[in-house]
């Protein structure tokens, strides 16, 4: 039997979250190994954030250009779809991870390629493609950073249809003539936006009553309006009952009302499931395939050595939020390894992932963009806060009018009336994605509104919406 190789920290999953946990451990003077069964860089680099935004950037740029006098006539033609797809391929490094592997090597993190499984406390076995098995042991911590996979509904015939998930939607080599998108969340709206602009006839099927239901209601309304104007069909309150693919390749979707739709491809963007079904959770008393409950230092409940960081803990399924958690977890692991007697796990402490519940930022890269940070009005009210929503029409900001003729957008801030700080902010409109970090700072910093009054926005920029919101609040 081969002797186990010991490290201070062993990380399962070499996506951006796992990379950051290992990097923070190394920065704290600990040795670290990382295990990956696919590509180093993970879902974000190859099948999510990077390829999707590479597809969407030309779409958004053309939409913005069409709203600028003197430029709109020059950009009336179709997008060069092959060039857009080639640009996407460049941003995924053509699905090769040499650059990411080089970065790992430069930091002193050891990479083990293969399928990693827990094998009891502090032990991980790695099975390589050739069947070779390596055992790693962790002196201080094992971090589960395995992320999520697309969750598909239990529909008759779905497996045989071979539907698109987010992976196929971001890596396809051509635009299907007709595309059905099932879902109304971020993946659904972004991919509907991208493929409609790249030449597909898109139909969006939403089980609920609106798009982007986790954001303020006006966000989904504006995005749906824009999709329809671009030529897509958006249907709400409908569900897919079954699917079938003909020998010729056509997909038929039967809806719950008995009507049918035909398309060349069908994308299911109906949620995510944790990739924890085959990582040996049963060897440490946990349920395979489950989300992993953690404390604010990202340590799994009732464990002294097991951490779950990123999507696997279901706190905030966003790459940037997972990387934030990784920084917190890395600091906590290092402090505990160094014997620090009392960690800073109070609210906003160095070892507490407070932002997961109080100041999560998100940008949906549709046309218009939808960006939010913190709580929606409904979430704040449900949490028992005494709040007031302050809305402003972004078309009335001078910078918005200069940015685009016919600018359409809405801003909302949710004010805690007892403390007079912000609990949440939402912007919807062209180019608002770059505004959201200012909101994140105001929320995370719990900046009093009377101090924000002294934060003067430059004129004429879209960010002057901050002044207009504060003026509206003051009356």
Tab-separated table of N, CA and C in Angstrom, residues 161-278:
chain	number	residue	atom	x	y	z
A	161	UNK	N	-33.467	13.305	-25.586
A	161	UNK	CA	-33.471	14.560	-26.346
A	161	UNK	C	-32.096	15.213	-26.355
A	162	UNK	N	-31.282	14.912	-25.324
A	162	UNK	CA	-29.976	15.550	-25.163
A	162	UNK	C	-30.117	17.073	-25.176
A	163	UNK	N	-30.802	17.612	-24.180
A	163	UNK	CA	-31.041	19.065	-24.152
A	163	UNK	C	-29.765	19.835	-23.855
A	164	UNK	N	-29.788	21.103	-24.189
A	164	UNK	CA	-28.729	22.002	-23.762
A	164	UNK	C	-28.900	22.290	-22.275
A	165	UNK	N	-27.765	22.403	-21.588
A	165	UNK	CA	-27.713	23.037	-20.279
A	165	UNK	C	-26.847	24.281	-20.453
A	166	UNK	N	-26.465	24.900	-19.357
A	166	UNK	CA	-25.611	26.087	-19.458
A	166	UNK	C	-24.304	25.763	-20.178
A	167	UNK	N	-23.802	24.534	-20.042
A	167	UNK	CA	-22.536	24.189	-20.704
A	167	UNK	C	-22.669	24.238	-22.221
A	168	UNK	N	-23.703	23.601	-22.752
A	168	UNK	CA	-23.888	23.610	-24.202
A	168	UNK	C	-24.231	25.013	-24.714
A	169	UNK	N	-24.993	25.761	-23.920
A	169	UNK	CA	-25.405	27.101	-24.343
A	169	UNK	C	-24.228	28.054	-24.453
A	170	UNK	N	-23.203	27.856	-23.639
A	170	UNK	CA	-22.042	28.758	-23.685
A	170	UNK	C	-20.928	28.240	-24.591
A	171	UNK	N	-21.022	26.991	-25.054
A	171	UNK	CA	-19.920	26.431	-25.850
A	171	UNK	C	-20.336	25.997	-27.249
A	172	UNK	N	-21.594	26.187	-27.626
A	172	UNK	CA	-22.066	25.764	-28.946
A	172	UNK	C	-21.269	26.442	-30.050
A	173	UNK	N	-21.071	25.713	-31.157
A	173	UNK	CA	-20.247	26.252	-32.243
A	173	UNK	C	-21.054	26.942	-33.334
A	174	UNK	N	-22.383	26.988	-33.190
A	174	UNK	CA	-23.213	27.725	-34.146
A	174	UNK	C	-24.559	28.014	-33.506
A	175	UNK	N	-25.253	28.991	-34.069
A	175	UNK	CA	-26.566	29.368	-33.553
A	175	UNK	C	-27.628	28.457	-34.136
A	176	UNK	N	-28.428	27.803	-33.292
A	176	UNK	CA	-29.541	27.011	-33.830
A	176	UNK	C	-30.585	27.913	-34.466
A	177	UNK	N	-31.272	27.402	-35.479
A	177	UNK	CA	-32.293	28.221	-36.127
A	177	UNK	C	-33.388	28.635	-35.174
A	178	UNK	N	-33.845	27.674	-34.360
A	178	UNK	CA	-34.881	27.936	-33.365
A	178	UNK	C	-34.409	27.365	-32.033
A	179	UNK	N	-34.552	28.156	-30.985
A	179	UNK	CA	-34.097	27.743	-29.651
A	179	UNK	C	-35.198	28.004	-28.632
A	180	UNK	N	-35.573	26.945	-27.903
A	180	UNK	CA	-36.483	27.097	-26.774
A	180	UNK	C	-35.635	27.217	-25.515
A	181	UNK	N	-35.905	28.222	-24.703
A	181	UNK	CA	-35.217	28.415	-23.425
A	181	UNK	C	-36.233	28.213	-22.310
A	182	UNK	N	-35.985	27.225	-21.463
A	182	UNK	CA	-36.894	26.931	-20.360
A	182	UNK	C	-36.295	27.493	-19.077
A	183	UNK	N	-36.966	28.469	-18.495
A	183	UNK	CA	-36.452	29.110	-17.286
A	183	UNK	C	-36.539	30.617	-17.411
A	184	UNK	N	-36.477	31.290	-16.253
A	184	UNK	CA	-36.582	32.737	-16.273
A	184	UNK	C	-35.535	33.442	-15.457
A	185	UNK	N	-34.464	32.710	-15.086
A	185	UNK	CA	-33.426	33.294	-14.256
A	185	UNK	C	-32.279	33.881	-15.066
A	186	UNK	N	-31.120	33.950	-14.445
A	186	UNK	CA	-29.969	34.609	-15.056
A	186	UNK	C	-29.504	33.887	-16.311
A	187	UNK	N	-29.282	32.580	-16.225
A	187	UNK	CA	-28.815	31.823	-17.391
A	187	UNK	C	-29.819	31.933	-18.529
A	188	UNK	N	-31.087	31.773	-18.218
A	188	UNK	CA	-32.122	31.827	-19.250
A	188	UNK	C	-32.152	33.171	-19.956
A	189	UNK	N	-32.149	34.259	-19.201
A	189	UNK	CA	-32.259	35.577	-19.821
A	189	UNK	C	-30.989	35.951	-20.576
A	190	UNK	N	-29.825	35.628	-20.017
A	190	UNK	CA	-28.581	35.966	-20.712
A	190	UNK	C	-28.437	35.166	-22.001
A	191	UNK	N	-28.718	33.870	-21.952
A	191	UNK	CA	-28.552	33.061	-23.158
A	191	UNK	C	-29.632	33.361	-24.197
A	192	UNK	N	-30.838	33.712	-23.761
A	192	UNK	CA	-31.857	34.158	-24.709
A	192	UNK	C	-31.394	35.428	-25.416
A	193	UNK	N	-30.818	36.352	-24.650
A	193	UNK	CA	-30.303	37.603	-25.215
A	193	UNK	C	-29.203	37.327	-26.238
A	194	UNK	N	-28.266	36.465	-25.886
A	194	UNK	CA	-27.124	36.192	-26.748
A	194	UNK	C	-27.542	35.499	-28.041
A	195	UNK	N	-28.280	34.401	-27.927
A	195	UNK	CA	-28.563	33.601	-29.127
A	195	UNK	C	-29.602	34.250	-30.027
A	196	UNK	N	-30.521	35.041	-29.478
A	196	UNK	CA	-31.426	35.802	-30.336
A	196	UNK	C	-30.624	36.775	-31.197
A	197	UNK	N	-29.643	37.434	-30.598
A	197	UNK	CA	-28.821	38.392	-31.342
A	197	UNK	C	-27.894	37.703	-32.336
A	198	UNK	N	-27.510	36.455	-32.047
A	198	UNK	CA	-26.608	35.720	-32.944
A	198	UNK	C	-27.340	34.987	-34.063
A	199	UNK	N	-28.665	35.124	-34.116
A	199	UNK	CA	-29.395	34.596	-35.258
A	199	UNK	C	-30.455	33.566	-34.970
A	200	UNK	N	-30.599	33.140	-33.729
A	200	UNK	CA	-31.636	32.161	-33.398
A	200	UNK	C	-32.985	32.845	-33.194
A	201	UNK	N	-34.060	32.115	-33.491
A	201	UNK	CA	-35.387	32.550	-33.100
A	201	UNK	C	-35.673	31.923	-31.743
A	202	UNK	N	-35.725	32.755	-30.699
A	202	UNK	CA	-35.773	32.272	-29.321
A	202	UNK	C	-37.191	32.381	-28.757
A	203	UNK	N	-37.611	31.314	-28.081
A	203	UNK	CA	-38.842	31.324	-27.301
A	203	UNK	C	-38.484	30.992	-25.863
A	204	UNK	N	-38.853	31.884	-24.942
A	204	UNK	CA	-38.565	31.692	-23.520
A	204	UNK	C	-39.842	31.231	-22.831
A	205	UNK	N	-39.735	30.117	-22.099
A	205	UNK	CA	-40.864	29.560	-21.375
A	205	UNK	C	-40.596	29.673	-19.879
A	206	UNK	N	-41.452	30.410	-19.179
A	206	UNK	CA	-41.240	30.696	-17.764
A	206	UNK	C	-42.400	30.117	-16.962
A	207	UNK	N	-42.087	29.262	-16.004
A	207	UNK	CA	-43.136	28.664	-15.184
A	207	UNK	C	-43.812	29.715	-14.303
A	208	UNK	N	-43.048	30.651	-13.778
A	208	UNK	CA	-43.593	31.695	-12.922
A	208	UNK	C	-44.220	32.815	-13.722
A	209	UNK	N	-44.443	33.925	-13.031
A	209	UNK	CA	-45.133	35.037	-13.665
A	209	UNK	C	-44.235	36.085	-14.280
A	210	UNK	N	-42.914	35.958	-14.098
A	210	UNK	CA	-42.017	37.002	-14.578
A	210	UNK	C	-40.591	36.469	-14.700
A	211	UNK	N	-39.758	37.214	-15.408
A	211	UNK	CA	-38.327	36.922	-15.467
A	211	UNK	C	-37.645	37.482	-14.219
A	212	UNK	N	-36.505	36.904	-13.883
A	212	UNK	CA	-35.636	37.412	-12.815
A	212	UNK	C	-36.409	37.684	-11.525
A	213	UNK	N	-37.154	36.676	-11.082
A	213	UNK	CA	-38.044	36.870	-9.935
A	213	UNK	C	-37.312	37.082	-8.617
A	214	UNK	N	-36.012	36.827	-8.565
A	214	UNK	CA	-35.269	37.076	-7.335
A	214	UNK	C	-34.792	38.520	-7.223
A	215	UNK	N	-35.023	39.302	-8.263
A	215	UNK	CA	-34.670	40.717	-8.225
A	215	UNK	C	-35.944	41.536	-8.042
A	216	UNK	N	-35.811	42.854	-8.004
A	216	UNK	CA	-36.987	43.710	-7.922
A	216	UNK	C	-37.860	43.484	-9.164
A	217	UNK	N	-39.185	43.572	-9.042
A	217	UNK	CA	-40.079	43.243	-10.164
A	217	UNK	C	-39.785	43.999	-11.452
A	218	UNK	N	-39.383	45.259	-11.349
A	218	UNK	CA	-39.159	46.042	-12.565
A	218	UNK	C	-37.985	45.524	-13.386
A	219	UNK	N	-37.076	44.763	-12.777
A	219	UNK	CA	-35.933	44.231	-13.518
A	219	UNK	C	-36.397	43.255	-14.588
A	220	UNK	N	-37.174	42.261	-14.186
A	220	UNK	CA	-37.671	41.286	-15.146
A	220	UNK	C	-38.584	41.896	-16.185
A	221	UNK	N	-39.363	42.905	-15.778
A	221	UNK	CA	-40.278	43.551	-16.719
A	221	UNK	C	-39.515	44.231	-17.847
A	222	UNK	N	-38.461	44.969	-17.499
A	222	UNK	CA	-37.683	45.673	-18.526
A	222	UNK	C	-36.925	44.705	-19.420
A	223	UNK	N	-36.373	43.626	-18.843
A	223	UNK	CA	-35.648	42.646	-19.645
A	223	UNK	C	-36.597	41.915	-20.589
A	224	UNK	N	-37.785	41.545	-20.113
A	224	UNK	CA	-38.763	40.876	-20.974
A	224	UNK	C	-39.191	41.783	-22.129
A	225	UNK	N	-39.426	43.048	-21.825
A	225	UNK	CA	-39.809	44.008	-22.859
A	225	UNK	C	-38.737	44.108	-23.933
A	226	UNK	N	-37.469	44.133	-23.504
A	226	UNK	CA	-36.371	44.251	-24.457
A	226	UNK	C	-36.219	42.981	-25.290
A	227	UNK	N	-36.366	41.817	-24.674
A	227	UNK	CA	-36.283	40.569	-25.428
A	227	UNK	C	-37.355	40.511	-26.509
A	228	UNK	N	-38.547	40.917	-26.151
A	228	UNK	CA	-39.633	40.900	-27.150
A	228	UNK	C	-39.335	41.871	-28.287
A	229	UNK	N	-38.812	43.048	-27.961
A	229	UNK	CA	-38.470	44.012	-29.005
A	229	UNK	C	-37.380	43.477	-29.924
A	230	UNK	N	-36.495	42.623	-29.374
A	230	UNK	CA	-35.425	42.042	-30.186
A	230	UNK	C	-35.920	40.901	-31.065
A	231	UNK	N	-37.169	40.479	-30.860
A	231	UNK	CA	-37.735	39.430	-31.701
A	231	UNK	C	-37.989	38.118	-30.999
A	232	UNK	N	-37.604	38.007	-29.740
A	232	UNK	CA	-37.853	36.781	-28.981
A	232	UNK	C	-39.296	36.750	-28.495
A	233	UNK	N	-39.776	35.536	-28.240
A	233	UNK	CA	-41.087	35.363	-27.633
A	233	UNK	C	-40.887	34.976	-26.183
A	234	UNK	N	-41.593	35.638	-25.284
A	234	UNK	CA	-41.498	35.341	-23.851
A	234	UNK	C	-42.883	34.959	-23.360
A	235	UNK	N	-43.007	33.718	-22.870
A	235	UNK	CA	-44.280	33.246	-22.336
A	235	UNK	C	-44.123	32.962	-20.848
A	236	UNK	N	-45.014	33.487	-20.042
A	236	UNK	CA	-44.977	33.241	-18.602
A	236	UNK	C	-46.138	32.342	-18.202
A	237	UNK	N	-46.007	31.725	-17.021
A	237	UNK	CA	-47.068	30.874	-16.509
A	237	UNK	C	-47.260	29.593	-17.288
A	238	UNK	N	-46.197	29.098	-17.915
A	238	UNK	CA	-46.286	27.849	-18.692
A	238	UNK	C	-45.200	26.885	-18.232
A	239	UNK	N	-45.471	25.587	-18.368
A	239	UNK	CA	-44.499	24.560	-18.018
A	239	UNK	C	-44.390	23.551	-19.153
A	240	UNK	N	-43.227	22.918	-19.238
A	240	UNK	CA	-43.015	21.862	-20.221
A	240	UNK	C	-43.410	20.537	-19.582
A	241	UNK	N	-44.326	19.812	-20.253
A	241	UNK	CA	-44.789	18.526	-19.731
A	241	UNK	C	-43.960	17.363	-20.256
A	242	UNK	N	-43.492	17.457	-21.507
A	242	UNK	CA	-42.656	16.402	-22.076
A	242	UNK	C	-41.899	16.952	-23.270
A	243	UNK	N	-40.855	16.239	-23.673
A	243	UNK	CA	-40.045	16.645	-24.820
A	243	UNK	C	-39.717	15.414	-25.662
A	244	UNK	N	-39.468	15.661	-26.943
A	244	UNK	CA	-39.135	14.572	-27.860
A	244	UNK	C	-38.252	15.132	-28.958
A	245	UNK	N	-37.335	14.313	-29.453
A	245	UNK	CA	-36.516	14.717	-30.600
A	245	UNK	C	-36.738	13.720	-31.727
A	246	UNK	N	-37.061	14.228	-32.890
A	246	UNK	CA	-37.332	13.372	-34.047
A	246	UNK	C	-36.035	12.849	-34.644
A	247	UNK	N	-36.117	11.809	-35.477
A	247	UNK	CA	-34.903	11.319	-36.155
A	247	UNK	C	-34.203	12.403	-36.961
A	248	UNK	N	-34.958	13.397	-37.429
A	248	UNK	CA	-34.362	14.487	-38.208
A	248	UNK	C	-33.689	15.527	-37.314
A	249	UNK	N	-33.877	15.415	-35.990
A	249	UNK	CA	-33.213	16.325	-35.064
A	249	UNK	C	-34.086	17.401	-34.471
A	250	UNK	N	-35.330	17.494	-34.928
A	250	UNK	CA	-36.221	18.532	-34.409
A	250	UNK	C	-36.711	18.173	-33.007
A	251	UNK	N	-36.699	19.166	-32.125
A	251	UNK	CA	-37.193	18.983	-30.764
A	251	UNK	C	-38.630	19.467	-30.693
A	252	UNK	N	-39.498	18.633	-30.098
A	252	UNK	CA	-40.880	19.037	-29.849
A	252	UNK	C	-41.102	19.095	-28.344
A	253	UNK	N	-41.536	20.250	-27.866
A	253	UNK	CA	-41.865	20.422	-26.454
A	253	UNK	C	-43.369	20.511	-26.307
A	254	UNK	N	-43.929	19.617	-25.485
A	254	UNK	CA	-45.359	19.658	-25.189
A	254	UNK	C	-45.554	20.388	-23.872
A	255	UNK	N	-46.402	21.415	-23.907
A	255	UNK	CA	-46.610	22.245	-22.723
A	255	UNK	C	-47.759	21.702	-21.880
A	256	UNK	N	-47.878	22.236	-20.664
A	256	UNK	CA	-48.894	21.719	-19.743
A	256	UNK	C	-50.317	21.998	-20.211
A	257	UNK	N	-50.488	22.900	-21.170
A	257	UNK	CA	-51.828	23.155	-21.705
A	257	UNK	C	-52.130	22.321	-22.945
A	258	UNK	N	-51.183	21.418	-23.298
A	258	UNK	CA	-51.385	20.534	-24.434
A	258	UNK	C	-50.846	21.052	-25.745
A	259	UNK	N	-50.467	22.304	-25.831
A	259	UNK	CA	-49.898	22.848	-27.058
A	259	UNK	C	-48.456	22.388	-27.223
A	260	UNK	N	-47.959	22.462	-28.451
A	260	UNK	CA	-46.595	22.017	-28.732
A	260	UNK	C	-45.787	23.113	-29.394
A	261	UNK	N	-44.476	23.041	-29.196
A	261	UNK	CA	-43.527	23.944	-29.839
A	261	UNK	C	-42.430	23.106	-30.470
A	262	UNK	N	-41.955	23.539	-31.624
A	262	UNK	CA	-40.832	22.859	-32.274
A	262	UNK	C	-39.621	23.777	-32.316
A	263	UNK	N	-38.450	23.169	-32.184
A	263	UNK	CA	-37.199	23.936	-32.225
A	263	UNK	C	-36.070	23.009	-32.640
A	264	UNK	N	-34.921	23.620	-32.903
A	264	UNK	CA	-33.735	22.832	-33.235
A	264	UNK	C	-32.992	22.407	-31.980
A	265	UNK	N	-33.066	23.245	-30.925
A	265	UNK	CA	-32.454	22.899	-29.640
A	265	UNK	C	-33.346	23.429	-28.525
A	266	UNK	N	-33.212	22.818	-27.359
A	266	UNK	CA	-33.936	23.282	-26.180
A	266	UNK	C	-32.963	23.384	-25.015
A	267	UNK	N	-32.950	24.537	-24.376
A	267	UNK	CA	-32.070	24.806	-23.236
A	267	UNK	C	-32.886	24.785	-21.961
A	268	UNK	N	-32.469	23.950	-21.011
A	268	UNK	CA	-33.084	23.967	-19.688
A	268	UNK	C	-32.175	24.737	-18.734
A	269	UNK	N	-32.671	25.873	-18.274
A	269	UNK	CA	-31.960	26.704	-17.299
A	269	UNK	C	-32.854	26.792	-16.076
A	270	UNK	N	-32.966	25.653	-15.380
A	270	UNK	CA	-33.981	25.488	-14.342
A	270	UNK	C	-33.379	25.228	-12.969
A	271	UNK	N	-32.181	25.758	-12.743
A	271	UNK	CA	-31.597	25.639	-11.415
A	271	UNK	C	-30.299	24.854	-11.401
A	272	UNK	N	-29.703	24.757	-10.223
A	272	UNK	CA	-28.414	24.108	-10.034
A	272	UNK	C	-28.512	23.076	-8.904
A	273	UNK	N	-27.675	22.069	-8.976
A	273	UNK	CA	-27.591	21.042	-7.947
A	273	UNK	C	-26.136	20.897	-7.523
A	274	UNK	N	-25.879	20.572	-6.247
A	274	UNK	CA	-24.486	20.476	-5.785
A	274	UNK	C	-23.771	19.270	-6.379
A	275	UNK	N	-22.515	19.463	-6.729
A	275	UNK	CA	-21.699	18.343	-7.226
A	275	UNK	C	-21.030	17.655	-6.030
A	276	UNK	N	-21.858	17.038	-5.229
A	276	UNK	CA	-21.358	16.360	-4.019
A	276	UNK	C	-21.817	14.909	-3.971
A	277	UNK	N	-22.360	14.412	-5.094
A	277	UNK	CA	-22.946	13.080	-5.070
A	277	UNK	C	-21.917	11.963	-5.017
A	278	UNK	N	-20.688	12.225	-5.454
A	278	UNK	CA	-19.690	11.148	-5.490
A	278	UNK	C	-18.341	11.655	-4.999
